[in-house]
Coordinates of C-alpha atoms and ligand atoms in Angstrom, one line a residue:
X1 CA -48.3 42.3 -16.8
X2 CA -50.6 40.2 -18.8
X3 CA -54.0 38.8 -17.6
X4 CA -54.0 35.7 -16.4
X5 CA -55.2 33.1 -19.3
X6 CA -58.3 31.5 -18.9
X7 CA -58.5 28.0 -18.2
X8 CA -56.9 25.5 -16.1
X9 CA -53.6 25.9 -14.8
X10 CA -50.4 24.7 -17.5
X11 CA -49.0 21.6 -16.7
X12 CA -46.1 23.9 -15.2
X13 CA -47.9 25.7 -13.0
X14 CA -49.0 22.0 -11.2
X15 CA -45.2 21.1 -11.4
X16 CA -44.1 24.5 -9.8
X17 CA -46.8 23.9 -7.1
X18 CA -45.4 20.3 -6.4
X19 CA -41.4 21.1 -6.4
X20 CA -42.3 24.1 -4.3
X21 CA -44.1 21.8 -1.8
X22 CA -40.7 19.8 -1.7
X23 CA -38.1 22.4 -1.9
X24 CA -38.0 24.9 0.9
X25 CA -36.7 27.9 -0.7
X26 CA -33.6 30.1 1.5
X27 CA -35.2 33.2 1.7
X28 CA -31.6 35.0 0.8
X29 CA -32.1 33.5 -2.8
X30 CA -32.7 35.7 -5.5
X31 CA -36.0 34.5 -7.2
X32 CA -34.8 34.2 -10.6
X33 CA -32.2 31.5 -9.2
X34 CA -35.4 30.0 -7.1
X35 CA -37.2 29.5 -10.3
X36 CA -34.3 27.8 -12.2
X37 CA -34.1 25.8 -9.4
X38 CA -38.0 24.7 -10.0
X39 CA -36.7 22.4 -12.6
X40 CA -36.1 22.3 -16.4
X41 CA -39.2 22.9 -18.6
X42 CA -41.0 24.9 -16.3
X43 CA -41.7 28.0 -17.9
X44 CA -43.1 31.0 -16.1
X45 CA -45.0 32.5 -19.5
X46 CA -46.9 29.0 -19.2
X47 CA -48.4 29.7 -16.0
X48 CA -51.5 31.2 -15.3
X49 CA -51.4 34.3 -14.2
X50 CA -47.6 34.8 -13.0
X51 CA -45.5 37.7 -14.7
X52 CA -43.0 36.6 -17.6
X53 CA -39.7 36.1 -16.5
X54 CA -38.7 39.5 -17.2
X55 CA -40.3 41.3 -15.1
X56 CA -37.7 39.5 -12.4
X57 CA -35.3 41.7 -14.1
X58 CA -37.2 45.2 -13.9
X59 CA -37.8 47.2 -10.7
X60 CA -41.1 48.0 -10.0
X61 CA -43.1 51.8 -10.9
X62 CA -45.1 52.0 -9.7
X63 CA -71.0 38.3 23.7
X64 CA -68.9 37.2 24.6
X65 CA -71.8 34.3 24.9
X66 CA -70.0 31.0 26.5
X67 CA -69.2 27.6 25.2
X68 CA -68.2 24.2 26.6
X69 CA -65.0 24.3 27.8
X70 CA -62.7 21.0 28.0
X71 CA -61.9 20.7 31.5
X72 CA -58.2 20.1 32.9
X73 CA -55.0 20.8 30.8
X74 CA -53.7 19.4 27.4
X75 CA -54.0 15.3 26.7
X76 CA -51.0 13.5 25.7
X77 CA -52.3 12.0 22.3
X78 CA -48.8 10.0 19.9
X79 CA -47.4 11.2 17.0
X80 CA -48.6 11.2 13.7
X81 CA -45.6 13.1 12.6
X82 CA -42.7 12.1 13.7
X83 CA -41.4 10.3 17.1
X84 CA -41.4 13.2 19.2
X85 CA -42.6 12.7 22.9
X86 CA -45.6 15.2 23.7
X87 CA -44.8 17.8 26.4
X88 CA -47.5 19.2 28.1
X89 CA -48.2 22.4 29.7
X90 CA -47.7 21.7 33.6
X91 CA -50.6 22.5 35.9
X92 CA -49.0 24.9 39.0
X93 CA -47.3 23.0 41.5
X94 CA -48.6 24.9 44.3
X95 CA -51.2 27.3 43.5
X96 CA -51.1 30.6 42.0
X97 CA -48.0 32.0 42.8
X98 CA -47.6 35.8 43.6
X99 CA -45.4 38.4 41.7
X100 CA -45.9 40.9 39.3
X101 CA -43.6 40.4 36.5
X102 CA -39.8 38.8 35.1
X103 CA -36.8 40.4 34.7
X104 CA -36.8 39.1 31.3
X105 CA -33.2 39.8 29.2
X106 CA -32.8 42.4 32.0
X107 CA -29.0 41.3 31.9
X108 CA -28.4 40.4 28.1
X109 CA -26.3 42.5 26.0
X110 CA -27.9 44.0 22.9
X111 CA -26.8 41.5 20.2
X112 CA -27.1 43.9 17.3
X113 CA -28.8 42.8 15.1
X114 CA -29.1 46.7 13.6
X115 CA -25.0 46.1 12.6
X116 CA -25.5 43.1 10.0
X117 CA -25.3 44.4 6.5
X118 CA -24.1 40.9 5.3
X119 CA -27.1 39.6 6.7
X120 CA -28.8 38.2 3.3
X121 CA -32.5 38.1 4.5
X122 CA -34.8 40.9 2.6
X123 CA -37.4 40.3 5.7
X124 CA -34.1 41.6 8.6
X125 CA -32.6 44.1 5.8
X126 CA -36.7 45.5 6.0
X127 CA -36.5 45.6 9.8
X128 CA -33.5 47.6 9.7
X129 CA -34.9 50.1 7.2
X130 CA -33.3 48.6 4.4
X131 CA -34.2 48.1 0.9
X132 CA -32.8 44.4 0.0
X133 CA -33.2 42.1 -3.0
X134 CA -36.7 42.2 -2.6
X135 CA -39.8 43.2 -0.9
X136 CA -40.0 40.0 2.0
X137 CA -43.5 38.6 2.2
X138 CA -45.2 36.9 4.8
X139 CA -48.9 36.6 6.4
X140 CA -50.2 37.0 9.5
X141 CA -51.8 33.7 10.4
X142 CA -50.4 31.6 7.2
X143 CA -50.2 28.5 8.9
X144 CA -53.5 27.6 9.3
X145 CA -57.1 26.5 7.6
X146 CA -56.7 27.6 4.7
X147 CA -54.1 24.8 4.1
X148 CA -55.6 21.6 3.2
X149 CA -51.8 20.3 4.6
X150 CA -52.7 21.6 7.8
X151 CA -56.2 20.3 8.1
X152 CA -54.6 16.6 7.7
X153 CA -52.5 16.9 10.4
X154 CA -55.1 18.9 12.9
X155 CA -57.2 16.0 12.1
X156 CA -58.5 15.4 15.7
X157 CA -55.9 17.3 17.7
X158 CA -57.6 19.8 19.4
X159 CA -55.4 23.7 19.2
X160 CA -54.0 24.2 21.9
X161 CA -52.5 20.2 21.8
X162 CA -51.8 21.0 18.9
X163 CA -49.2 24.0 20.1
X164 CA -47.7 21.6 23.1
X165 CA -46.5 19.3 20.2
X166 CA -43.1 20.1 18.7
X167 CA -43.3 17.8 16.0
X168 CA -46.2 19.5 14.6
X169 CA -45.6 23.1 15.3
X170 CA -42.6 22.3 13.5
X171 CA -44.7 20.6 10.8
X172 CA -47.0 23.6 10.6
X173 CA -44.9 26.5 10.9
X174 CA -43.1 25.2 7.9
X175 CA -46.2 24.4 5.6
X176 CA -46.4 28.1 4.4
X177 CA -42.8 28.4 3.8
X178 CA -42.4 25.2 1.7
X179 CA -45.8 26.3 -0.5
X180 CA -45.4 30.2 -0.3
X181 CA -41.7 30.8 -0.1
X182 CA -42.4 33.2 2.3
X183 CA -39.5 35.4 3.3
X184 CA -40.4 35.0 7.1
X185 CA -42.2 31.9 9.2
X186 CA -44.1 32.9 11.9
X187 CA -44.0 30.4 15.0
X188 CA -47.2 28.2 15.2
X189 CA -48.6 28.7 18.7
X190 CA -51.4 31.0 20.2
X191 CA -51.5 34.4 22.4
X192 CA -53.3 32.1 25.0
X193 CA -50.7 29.7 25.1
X194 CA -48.6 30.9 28.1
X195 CA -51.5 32.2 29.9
X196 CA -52.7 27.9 29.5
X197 CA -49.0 27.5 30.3
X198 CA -49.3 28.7 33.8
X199 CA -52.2 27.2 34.9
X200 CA -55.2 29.0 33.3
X201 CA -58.2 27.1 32.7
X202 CA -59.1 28.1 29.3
X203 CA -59.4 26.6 25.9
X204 CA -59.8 27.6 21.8
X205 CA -63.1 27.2 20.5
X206 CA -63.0 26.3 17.2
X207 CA -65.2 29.1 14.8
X208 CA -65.0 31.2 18.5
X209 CA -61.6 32.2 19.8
X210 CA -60.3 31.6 23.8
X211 CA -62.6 30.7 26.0
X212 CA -61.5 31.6 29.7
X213 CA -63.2 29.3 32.3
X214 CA -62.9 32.2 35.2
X215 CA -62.7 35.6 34.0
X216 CA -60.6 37.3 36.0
X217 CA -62.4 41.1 37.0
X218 CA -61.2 41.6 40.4
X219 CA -57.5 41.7 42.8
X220 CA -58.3 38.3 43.9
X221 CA -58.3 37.2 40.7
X222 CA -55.2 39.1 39.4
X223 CA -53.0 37.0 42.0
X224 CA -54.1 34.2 40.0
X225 CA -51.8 34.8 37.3
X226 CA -47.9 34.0 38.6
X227 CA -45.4 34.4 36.1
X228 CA -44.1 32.5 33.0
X229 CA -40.7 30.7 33.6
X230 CA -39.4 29.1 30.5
X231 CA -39.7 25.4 31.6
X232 CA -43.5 26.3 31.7
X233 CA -43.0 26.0 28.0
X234 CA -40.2 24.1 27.3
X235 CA -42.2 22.4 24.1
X236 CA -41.7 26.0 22.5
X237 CA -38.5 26.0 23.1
X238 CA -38.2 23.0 21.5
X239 CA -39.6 23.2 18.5
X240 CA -38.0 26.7 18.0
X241 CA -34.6 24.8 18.3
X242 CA -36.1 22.5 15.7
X243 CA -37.3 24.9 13.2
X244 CA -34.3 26.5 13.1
X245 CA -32.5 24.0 12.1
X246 CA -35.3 23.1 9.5
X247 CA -35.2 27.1 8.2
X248 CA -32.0 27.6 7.2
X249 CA -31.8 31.6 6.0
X250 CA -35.6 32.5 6.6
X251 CA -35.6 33.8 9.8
X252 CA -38.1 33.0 12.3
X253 CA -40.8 35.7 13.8
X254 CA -41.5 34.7 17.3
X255 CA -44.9 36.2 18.9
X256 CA -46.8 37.2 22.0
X257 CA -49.9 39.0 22.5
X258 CA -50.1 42.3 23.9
X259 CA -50.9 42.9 27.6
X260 CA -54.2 44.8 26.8
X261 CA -55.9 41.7 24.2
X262 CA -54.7 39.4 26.8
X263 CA -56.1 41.1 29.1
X264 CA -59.7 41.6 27.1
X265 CA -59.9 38.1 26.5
X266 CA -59.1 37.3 30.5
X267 CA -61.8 39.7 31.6
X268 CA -64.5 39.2 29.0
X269 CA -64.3 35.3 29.7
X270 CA -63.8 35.1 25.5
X271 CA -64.1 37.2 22.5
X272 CA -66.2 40.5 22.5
X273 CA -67.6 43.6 20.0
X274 CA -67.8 45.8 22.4
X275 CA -65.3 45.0 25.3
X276 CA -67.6 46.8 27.6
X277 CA -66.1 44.7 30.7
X278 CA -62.3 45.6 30.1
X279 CA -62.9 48.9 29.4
X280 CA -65.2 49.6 32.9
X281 CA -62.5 47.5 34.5
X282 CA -59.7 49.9 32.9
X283 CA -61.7 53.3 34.1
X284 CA -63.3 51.9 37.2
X285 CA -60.5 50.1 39.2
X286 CA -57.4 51.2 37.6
X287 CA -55.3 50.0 40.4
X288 CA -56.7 46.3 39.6
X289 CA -56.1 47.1 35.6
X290 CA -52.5 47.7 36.3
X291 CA -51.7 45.1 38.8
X292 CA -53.5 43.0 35.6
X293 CA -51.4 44.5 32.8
X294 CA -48.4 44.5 34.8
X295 CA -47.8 40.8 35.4
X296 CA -49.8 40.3 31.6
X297 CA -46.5 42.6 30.8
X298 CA -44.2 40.3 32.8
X299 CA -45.6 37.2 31.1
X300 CA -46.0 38.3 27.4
X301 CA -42.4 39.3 27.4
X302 CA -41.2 35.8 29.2
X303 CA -42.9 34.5 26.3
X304 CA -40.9 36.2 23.3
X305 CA -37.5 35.7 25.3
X306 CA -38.2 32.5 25.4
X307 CA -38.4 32.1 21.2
X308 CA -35.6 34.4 21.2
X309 CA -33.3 32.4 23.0
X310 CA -34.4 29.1 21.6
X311 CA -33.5 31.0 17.7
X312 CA -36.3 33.5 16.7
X313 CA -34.6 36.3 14.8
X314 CA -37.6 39.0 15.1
X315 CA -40.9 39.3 17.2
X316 CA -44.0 40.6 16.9
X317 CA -46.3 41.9 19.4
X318 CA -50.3 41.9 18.6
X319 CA -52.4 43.7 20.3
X320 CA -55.2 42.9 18.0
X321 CA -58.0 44.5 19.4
X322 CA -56.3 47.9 20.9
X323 CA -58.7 49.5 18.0
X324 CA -61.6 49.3 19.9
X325 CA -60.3 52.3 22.5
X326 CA -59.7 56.3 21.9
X327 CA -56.8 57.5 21.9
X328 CA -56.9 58.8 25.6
X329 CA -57.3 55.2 27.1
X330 CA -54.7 53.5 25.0
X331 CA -52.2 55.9 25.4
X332 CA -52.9 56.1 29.2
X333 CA -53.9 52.4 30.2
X334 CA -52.3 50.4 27.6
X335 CA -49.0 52.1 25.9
X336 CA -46.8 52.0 28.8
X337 CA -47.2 48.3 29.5
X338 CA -47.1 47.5 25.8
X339 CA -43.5 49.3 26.1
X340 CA -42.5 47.7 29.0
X341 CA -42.8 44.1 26.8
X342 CA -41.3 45.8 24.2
X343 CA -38.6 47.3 25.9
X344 CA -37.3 43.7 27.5
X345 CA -36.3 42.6 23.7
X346 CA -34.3 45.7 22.7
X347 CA -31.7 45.0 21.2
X348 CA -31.3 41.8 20.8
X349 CA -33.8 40.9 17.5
X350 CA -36.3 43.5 15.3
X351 CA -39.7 44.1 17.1
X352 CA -43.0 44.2 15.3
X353 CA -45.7 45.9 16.7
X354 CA -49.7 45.4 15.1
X355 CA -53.2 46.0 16.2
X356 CA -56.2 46.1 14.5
X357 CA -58.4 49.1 13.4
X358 CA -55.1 50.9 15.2
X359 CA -55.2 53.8 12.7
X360 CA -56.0 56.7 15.7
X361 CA -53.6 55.1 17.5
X362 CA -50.4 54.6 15.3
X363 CA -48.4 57.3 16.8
X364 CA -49.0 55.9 20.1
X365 CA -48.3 52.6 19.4
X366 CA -45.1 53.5 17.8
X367 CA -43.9 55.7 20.6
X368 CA -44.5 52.3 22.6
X369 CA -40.9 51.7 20.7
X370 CA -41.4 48.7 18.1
X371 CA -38.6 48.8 15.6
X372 CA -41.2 48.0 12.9
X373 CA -45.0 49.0 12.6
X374 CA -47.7 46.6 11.7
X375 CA -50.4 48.6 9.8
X376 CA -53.5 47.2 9.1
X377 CA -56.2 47.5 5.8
X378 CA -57.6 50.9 6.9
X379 CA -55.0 53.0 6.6
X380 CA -52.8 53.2 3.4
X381 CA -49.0 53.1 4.0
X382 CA -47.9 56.5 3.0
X383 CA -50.5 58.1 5.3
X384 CA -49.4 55.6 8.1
X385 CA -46.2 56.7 7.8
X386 CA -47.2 60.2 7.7
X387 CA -48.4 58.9 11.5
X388 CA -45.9 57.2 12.7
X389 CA -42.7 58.9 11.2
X390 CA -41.2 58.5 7.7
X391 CA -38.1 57.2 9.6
X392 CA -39.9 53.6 10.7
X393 CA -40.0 50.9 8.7
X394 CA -43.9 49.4 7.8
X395 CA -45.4 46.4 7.2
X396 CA -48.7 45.4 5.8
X397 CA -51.4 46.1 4.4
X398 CA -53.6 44.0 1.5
X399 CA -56.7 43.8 2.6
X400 CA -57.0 39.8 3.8
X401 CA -60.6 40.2 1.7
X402 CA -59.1 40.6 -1.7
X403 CA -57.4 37.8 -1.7
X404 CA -60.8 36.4 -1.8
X405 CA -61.1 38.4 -5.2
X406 CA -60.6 37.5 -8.9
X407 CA -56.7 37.3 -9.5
X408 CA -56.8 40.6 -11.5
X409 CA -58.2 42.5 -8.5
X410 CA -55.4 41.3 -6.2
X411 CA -52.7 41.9 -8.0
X412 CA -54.2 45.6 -8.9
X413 CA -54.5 46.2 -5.1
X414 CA -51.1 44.5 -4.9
X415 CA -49.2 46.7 -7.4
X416 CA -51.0 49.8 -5.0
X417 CA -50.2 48.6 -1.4
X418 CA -46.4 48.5 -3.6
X419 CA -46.8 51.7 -4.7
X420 CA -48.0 53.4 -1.3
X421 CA -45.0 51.7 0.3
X422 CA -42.3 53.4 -2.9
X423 CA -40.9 55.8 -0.3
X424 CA -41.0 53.9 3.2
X425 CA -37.1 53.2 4.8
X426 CA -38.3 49.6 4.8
X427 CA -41.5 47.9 3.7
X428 CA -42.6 44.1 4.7
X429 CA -45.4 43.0 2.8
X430 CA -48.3 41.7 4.5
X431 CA -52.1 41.0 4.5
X432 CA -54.1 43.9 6.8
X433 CA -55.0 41.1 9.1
X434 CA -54.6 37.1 9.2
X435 CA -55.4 35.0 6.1
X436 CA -59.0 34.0 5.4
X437 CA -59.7 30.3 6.2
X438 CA -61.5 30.6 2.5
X439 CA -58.7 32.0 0.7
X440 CA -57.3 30.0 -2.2
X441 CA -53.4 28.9 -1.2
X442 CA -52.5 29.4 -5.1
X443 CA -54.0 33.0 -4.9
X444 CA -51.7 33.3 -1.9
X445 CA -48.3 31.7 -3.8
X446 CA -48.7 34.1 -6.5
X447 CA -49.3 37.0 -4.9
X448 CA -45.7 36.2 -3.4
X449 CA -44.4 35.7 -6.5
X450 CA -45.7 38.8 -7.8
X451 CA -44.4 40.8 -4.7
X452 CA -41.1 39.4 -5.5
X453 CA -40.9 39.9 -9.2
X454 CA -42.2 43.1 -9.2
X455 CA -39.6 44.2 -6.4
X456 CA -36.4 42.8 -7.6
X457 CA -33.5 45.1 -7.1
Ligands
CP3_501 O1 -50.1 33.4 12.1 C1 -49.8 32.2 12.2 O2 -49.9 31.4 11.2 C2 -49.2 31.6 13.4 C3 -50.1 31.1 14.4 C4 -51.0 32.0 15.2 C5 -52.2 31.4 15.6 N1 -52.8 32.4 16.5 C6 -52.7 30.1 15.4 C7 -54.2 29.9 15.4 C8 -50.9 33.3 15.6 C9 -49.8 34.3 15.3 C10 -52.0 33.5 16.5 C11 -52.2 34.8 17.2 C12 -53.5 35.1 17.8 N2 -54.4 34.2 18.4 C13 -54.1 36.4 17.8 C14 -53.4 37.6 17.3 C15 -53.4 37.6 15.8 C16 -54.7 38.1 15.2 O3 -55.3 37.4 14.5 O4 -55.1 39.2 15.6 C17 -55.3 36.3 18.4 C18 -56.3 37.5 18.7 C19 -55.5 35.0 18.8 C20 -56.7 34.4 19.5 C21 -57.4 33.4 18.6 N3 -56.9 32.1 18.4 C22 -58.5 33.6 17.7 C23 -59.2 34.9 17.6 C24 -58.6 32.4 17.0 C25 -59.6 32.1 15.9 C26 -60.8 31.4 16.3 C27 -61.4 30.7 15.1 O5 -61.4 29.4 15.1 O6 -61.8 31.3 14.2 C28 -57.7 31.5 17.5 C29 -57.5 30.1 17.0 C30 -56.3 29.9 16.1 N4 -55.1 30.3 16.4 C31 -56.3 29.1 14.9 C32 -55.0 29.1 14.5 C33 -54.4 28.4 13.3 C34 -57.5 28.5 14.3 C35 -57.9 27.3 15.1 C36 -58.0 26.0 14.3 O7 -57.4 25.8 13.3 O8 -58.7 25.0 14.8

């Protein structure tokens, strides 16, 4: 491929940028076609930095300290976006209310989704251990600040508003898609959103992460947590309805947190290094750890049938900061409650399964039964698979750093994270973690366009 030019972008590469923004490309369509479709005079030599045409055509070789918390539950604030009414997380009726977890999907049929060959998307061919047109793309965390779009329309909403508000998780979930052409959109929410959703007073702080009001450390504090029931968040439901519809082809990744980062954030109070509280808590009162991960278990799970039935076509399940324990505690304290979430949604749509810093733990995690691994920067994807079994499809793993990096960097480390993935069943590409809030959006749109080209089969 040659280097990218110097100099500003060609006129094309602006006019690319804006008919992307406008046209929302099916993610079944071959990316030759979506470039045609870019419009007449557009020529990919022209831009900086993207591969000739051609290349389309060949297959590739290669403290936890505490901050100010807003009081009471989400504000109705109006519209900017369109005239949807806001729905708001209710407050419990009566209290916390007892139980450990739901039957979620306990009586659903599987809806095989394994048995779709026709099935167009190269992100659900991936899932199935399939290789399809094309390598799929997406990011972790590509709706978000790094999008001047979204920073409009966040524009004094506070986060977690901002997720009780179909018309703009409908608006932001589909920002990436229209400018990326990812092959996947994840649903624009938060992990704390259904623990906010029944009754928890917490909140995001922005530059900080959840913020929990009362930590919860003891059994008393465990029954605090009832479980989900889908009219707790009938706002997700619809705007999954509504995306849907928006999506067309590109299939929708619904998402939950895992019981044990729930959990960390609940008993820390917030974000920690060390999470020297959840871990005491794990090994010092495991009977209080369970009851915890148990109806966490109950309530992450609610939360991902809940996208499912409202239209999500795959899931994934972070457990973001399972890196932080040995191999011993995960696979005794965590696993089997990270199955348990996993195991209500078999059958009915791909599950994705991710933590960070997870390399010692991959084999676990995957034995916790995800149909796809999440692997993250550390670990390159042939050993990964050497870890979890060639048979599982992978996704991941640019480092979210390079992006940060002069274009020729990133499309080197690009071309290797492709080549470490040549013999994997399935591959989804992916950053290691979430997008930077500095990375540049145009680094982002051609690195999927280099994924694509450089994949077409
Ligand atoms: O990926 C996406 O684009 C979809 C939306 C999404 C958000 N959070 C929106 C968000 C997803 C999938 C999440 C998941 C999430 N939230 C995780 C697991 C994924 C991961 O990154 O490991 C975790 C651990 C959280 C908890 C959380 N929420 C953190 C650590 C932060 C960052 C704090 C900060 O401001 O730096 C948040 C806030 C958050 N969630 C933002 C977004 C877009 C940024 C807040 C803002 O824009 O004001």
């Amino acid at each position: 491929m040659r280097p990218p030019p110097a100099g500003p972008p060609a006129q094309g590469c602006r006019r690319v940028a804006r008919l992307l923004r406008r046209t929302p490309s099916p993610s079944h369509e071959p990316p030759t076609e979506r470039r045609q479709r870019r419009g007449p005079g557009v020529s990919r030599p022209a831009c900086r930095g993207f591969p000739p045409l051609a290349s389309v055509h060949r297959r590739w070789r290669a403290d936890g300290s505490r901050h100010p918390l807003r009081s009471g539950s989400i504000e109705p604030v109006s519209s900017p976006v369109a005239d949807v009414p806001a729905s708001l997380p209710p407050t419990p009726a009566a209290g916390p209310r007892p139980g450990s977890s739901v039957p979620v999907g306990a009586s659903r049929p599987a809806a095989g989704w394994r048995d779709r060959p026709g099935d167009p998307s190269p992100f659900l061919a991936a899932c199935r251990g399939e290789r399809g047109s094309w390598t799929p793309v997406w990011f972790m965390r590509q709706a978000g600040r790094s999008l001047p779009e979204y920073r409009r329309v966040r524009e004094g909403v506070p986060m977690l508003e901002s997720c009780a508000r179909p018309d703009l998780v409908v608006e932001i979930t589909m920002q990436p898609v229209r400018r990326y052409g990812v092959d996947a959109a994840i649903f624009y929410s938060d992990i704390v959103v259904p623990l906010k959703a029944i009754g928890l007073d917490l909140d995001i702080v922005q530059g900080v992460g959840p913020v929990i009001a009362e930590p919860i450390r003891t059994a008393a504090d465990v029954e605090r947590l009832r479980p989900l029931e889908p009219d707790d968040v009938a706002y997700v439901t619809e705007a999954v309805r509504g995306l849907v519809g928006q999506l067309g082809a590109t299939p929708l990744i619904g998402f939950a947190g895992a019981p044990f980062t729930l959990a960390s954030y609940l008993v820390e109070g917030g974000p920690s290094k060390d999470h020297a509280r959840t871990k005491a808590l794990m090994l010092g009162e495991p009977a209080v750890w369970a009851a915890l991960m148990e109806r966490l278990a109950g309530i992450s799970a609610a939360f991902l049938q809940v996208q499912v039935d409202a239209g999500a076509r795959a899931v994934q399940l972070f457990d973001s900061w399972a890196g932080v324990l040995p191999r011993r505690m995960y696979a005794e304290h965590v696993a089997p409650w990270s199955a348990q979430v996993l195991a209500r949604l078999e059958g009915q749509v791909p599950r994705i399964h991710f933590g960070v810093g997870t390399g010692e733990l991959l084999a676990d995690m995957a034995g916790a039964g995800a149909d796809v691994m999440g692997v993250d920067f550390r670990v390159p994807l042939d050993e990964a698979a050497r870890r979890v079994g060639a048979e599982r499809p992978l996704q991941g793993n640019l480092d979210s750093a390079v992006v940060l990096a002069p274009w020729p960097v990133v499309e080197r480390e690009a071309r290797r994270v492709l080549g470490e993935a040549r013999e994997l069943p399935g591959h989804i590409f992916n950053l290691g973690h979430g997008v930077l809030p500095a990375s540049d959006p145009d680094v982002l749109a051609r690195l999927v366009e280099l994924v694509h080209t450089e994949t077409a089969r």
